Amino acid sequence: MKDKYMELKAEFRQTVSALSSATGWTLEQTEDVLELVLTAAEKKTRLTAAQYQDRVKQARIEATKLLLKNYRQLKWSIEAGTDNALALLEEKKFQRLMELEESAGNQALRSTALLTASNKVLWAQLNTALDCFREFCESAPSQQTKRQYRIVYERYLAPQEKSVQDIIELLHIERTHFFRGVQEAAGTLSVLLFGSHSQEDFFLPMKGGIE
């Protein structure tokens, strides 16, 4: 511990000296106490950072689960929103309003267009991540990983949703395998969608999947 503070040797010695004078401890005793305090502080800092990273990781996984669970509704909403925005832009009335820079109608139209554009970006990112995930699963050596995309597809992406029981029977797997597959898939997809802070993002605690 003491070696870690060699670059701050003068300041460290001054602190030791001041604390020794104030407490009546010897310099050696003071250094030992400071070492204990600094070690405890570093451990707490590392623990706090690890807890924060875990919260961020779990929040991203939960967000990914919600995107999967609402994939079909999101697809419909984006398609409908795009059609509505295009219809508005084609309207002569709104074209005239666009010429009035500060009009309420113009502001509403711009808001609609921006929202539609941002939703389209989100949709493109999600599907790009799903394409990468499919390729990842197809090339995986583990059968458990190989079937993850199929589980996700049949449950959340296919035009017709299948029940958990239907998927279990279709893939000849146990119920626990289904939920584990969903959980691990959400973890991998969250990294593809949001990036990774550390290698721990690739190791998932088993906290149950979504149905």
XYZ file of C-alpha atoms in Angstrom:
211
model
C 0.000 0.000 0.000
C 2.712 2.460 0.990
C 4.507 1.882 -2.321
C 1.393 3.039 -4.172
C 1.855 6.505 -2.726
C 5.534 6.948 -3.602
C 4.620 9.593 -6.197
C 2.869 11.500 -3.422
C 5.637 10.792 -0.925
C 5.904 14.352 0.438
C 2.164 14.728 0.926
C 1.871 11.245 2.401
C 4.686 11.911 4.888
C 3.136 15.218 5.888
C -0.186 13.502 6.506
C 1.477 10.777 8.567
C 3.414 13.349 10.562
C 0.353 15.503 11.243
C -1.778 12.544 12.266
C 1.008 11.187 14.458
C 1.297 14.507 16.252
C -2.457 14.769 16.745
C -2.924 11.225 18.055
C 0.313 10.510 19.817
C 0.842 7.392 17.718
C 4.272 6.489 16.406
C 4.960 7.113 12.730
C 4.810 3.368 12.060
C 1.464 3.026 13.841
C 0.098 6.010 11.931
C 1.203 4.552 8.592
C -0.491 1.256 9.462
C -3.740 3.040 10.337
C -3.637 5.088 7.131
C -3.011 1.927 5.149
C -6.119 0.311 6.654
C -8.240 3.408 5.988
C -7.050 3.801 2.399
C -7.500 0.104 1.681
C -11.072 0.216 3.011
C -11.801 3.320 0.928
C -10.481 1.690 -2.238
C -12.535 -1.450 -1.623
C -15.667 0.631 -1.126
C -14.970 2.579 -4.317
C -14.498 -0.614 -6.316
C -17.665 -2.099 -4.818
C -19.671 1.025 -5.614
C -18.372 1.054 -9.188
C -19.171 -2.644 -9.603
C -22.685 -2.140 -8.223
C -23.255 0.772 -10.605
C -22.048 -1.259 -13.583
C -24.322 -4.120 -12.548
C -27.313 -1.752 -12.375
C -26.512 -0.351 -15.810
C -26.088 -3.864 -17.213
C -29.399 -5.048 -15.741
C -31.200 -1.921 -16.979
C -29.941 -2.578 -20.509
C -31.009 -6.204 -20.356
C -34.474 -5.195 -19.133
C -34.737 -2.611 -21.927
C -33.777 -5.291 -24.451
C -36.420 -7.638 -23.043
C -39.047 -4.921 -23.425
C -38.014 -4.315 -27.030
C -38.356 -8.022 -27.768
C -41.659 -8.337 -25.947
C -43.091 -5.369 -27.881
C -41.378 -6.107 -31.201
C -44.577 -6.727 -33.168
C -46.343 -3.671 -31.706
C -43.245 -1.562 -32.333
C -43.125 -2.716 -35.935
C -46.780 -1.826 -36.478
C -46.403 1.523 -34.735
C -43.374 2.533 -36.796
C -44.959 1.457 -40.049
C -48.173 3.296 -39.209
C -46.261 6.350 -37.997
C -44.200 6.488 -41.172
C -47.298 6.211 -43.332
C -49.029 8.967 -41.362
C -45.993 11.250 -41.542
C -45.681 10.728 -45.281
C -49.392 11.370 -45.722
C -49.082 14.636 -43.798
C -46.101 15.760 -45.847
C -48.054 15.136 -49.039
C -51.021 17.202 -47.864
C -51.207 20.599 -49.603
C -52.472 22.121 -46.373
C -49.383 21.067 -44.444
C -47.118 22.059 -47.290
C -48.497 25.581 -46.992
C -48.080 25.478 -43.210
C -44.442 24.483 -43.677
C -43.914 27.890 -45.297
C -45.048 29.590 -42.071
C -41.985 29.014 -39.947
C -43.536 29.719 -36.546
C -46.980 28.234 -37.087
C -48.285 25.678 -34.608
C -49.079 23.315 -37.463
C -45.531 23.521 -38.765
C -44.098 22.800 -35.309
C -46.418 19.808 -34.899
C -45.465 18.477 -38.304
C -41.762 18.843 -37.591
C -42.215 17.078 -34.239
C -44.035 14.234 -35.962
C -41.315 13.948 -38.585
C -38.537 13.968 -35.977
C -40.307 11.350 -33.846
C -40.862 9.173 -36.888
C -37.211 9.512 -37.881
C -35.943 8.634 -34.391
C -38.232 5.606 -34.255
C -36.937 4.462 -37.629
C -33.356 4.745 -36.347
C -34.252 2.673 -33.268
C -35.955 0.101 -35.488
C -32.914 -0.129 -37.767
C -30.568 -0.536 -34.788
C -32.745 -3.247 -33.273
C -32.958 -5.248 -36.488
C -29.251 -4.865 -37.188
C -28.546 -6.242 -33.706
C -30.966 -9.118 -34.343
C -29.238 -9.941 -37.642
C -25.864 -10.009 -35.875
C -27.349 -12.143 -33.125
C -28.727 -14.623 -35.670
C -25.303 -14.971 -37.302
C -23.687 -15.321 -33.874
C -26.067 -18.138 -32.941
C -25.717 -19.928 -36.273
C -21.929 -20.029 -35.974
C -21.845 -20.973 -32.273
C -20.395 -24.400 -31.393
C -22.873 -24.899 -28.550
C -26.328 -26.254 -29.337
C -27.665 -24.229 -26.425
C -26.466 -21.025 -28.081
C -27.506 -22.127 -31.570
C -31.156 -22.408 -30.579
C -31.321 -19.007 -28.840
C -32.197 -17.117 -31.999
C -34.862 -19.655 -32.875
C -36.395 -19.247 -29.420
C -36.386 -15.466 -29.760
C -37.727 -15.584 -33.312
C -40.616 -17.940 -32.613
C -41.641 -16.107 -29.463
C -41.158 -12.430 -30.379
C -40.282 -11.871 -34.040
C -42.316 -14.267 -36.189
C -45.543 -12.898 -37.711
C -47.492 -15.376 -35.590
C -46.443 -15.627 -31.954
C -46.036 -19.108 -30.490
C -46.713 -19.967 -26.870
C -43.933 -21.080 -24.559
C -45.335 -24.603 -24.616
C -45.480 -24.658 -28.423
C -41.822 -23.596 -28.640
C -40.768 -26.169 -26.060
C -42.438 -28.913 -28.080
C -41.165 -27.549 -31.400
C -37.523 -27.440 -30.277
C -37.713 -30.494 -27.985
C -36.348 -28.627 -24.987
C -37.181 -28.290 -21.314
C -39.079 -25.288 -19.978
C -35.984 -24.165 -18.061
C -34.009 -24.241 -21.323
C -36.522 -21.848 -22.873
C -36.206 -19.255 -20.109
C -32.446 -19.613 -19.921
C -32.247 -19.138 -23.678
C -34.318 -15.955 -23.492
C -32.219 -14.587 -20.625
C -28.911 -15.271 -22.371
C -30.255 -13.935 -25.665
C -31.340 -10.687 -23.983
C -27.875 -10.332 -22.456
C -26.106 -10.792 -25.786
C -28.526 -8.519 -27.612
C -28.131 -5.801 -24.977
C -24.392 -5.744 -25.696
C -25.052 -5.563 -29.448
C -27.553 -2.732 -28.926
C -25.895 -0.659 -26.221
C -22.249 -1.729 -26.234
C -20.164 -3.205 -23.443
C -18.469 -1.586 -20.461
C -16.474 -4.648 -19.467
C -16.085 -8.359 -20.103
C -18.536 -9.015 -17.257
C -21.326 -7.879 -19.587
C -20.999 -11.235 -21.318
C -21.652 -13.215 -18.131
C -25.253 -13.111 -17.015
C -26.783 -13.751 -13.614
C -29.780 -16.010 -13.934
C -32.724 -13.863 -12.832
C -35.469 -15.359 -14.928
C -36.588 -14.569 -18.442
C -39.694 -13.076 -19.979
C -42.475 -15.183 -21.367
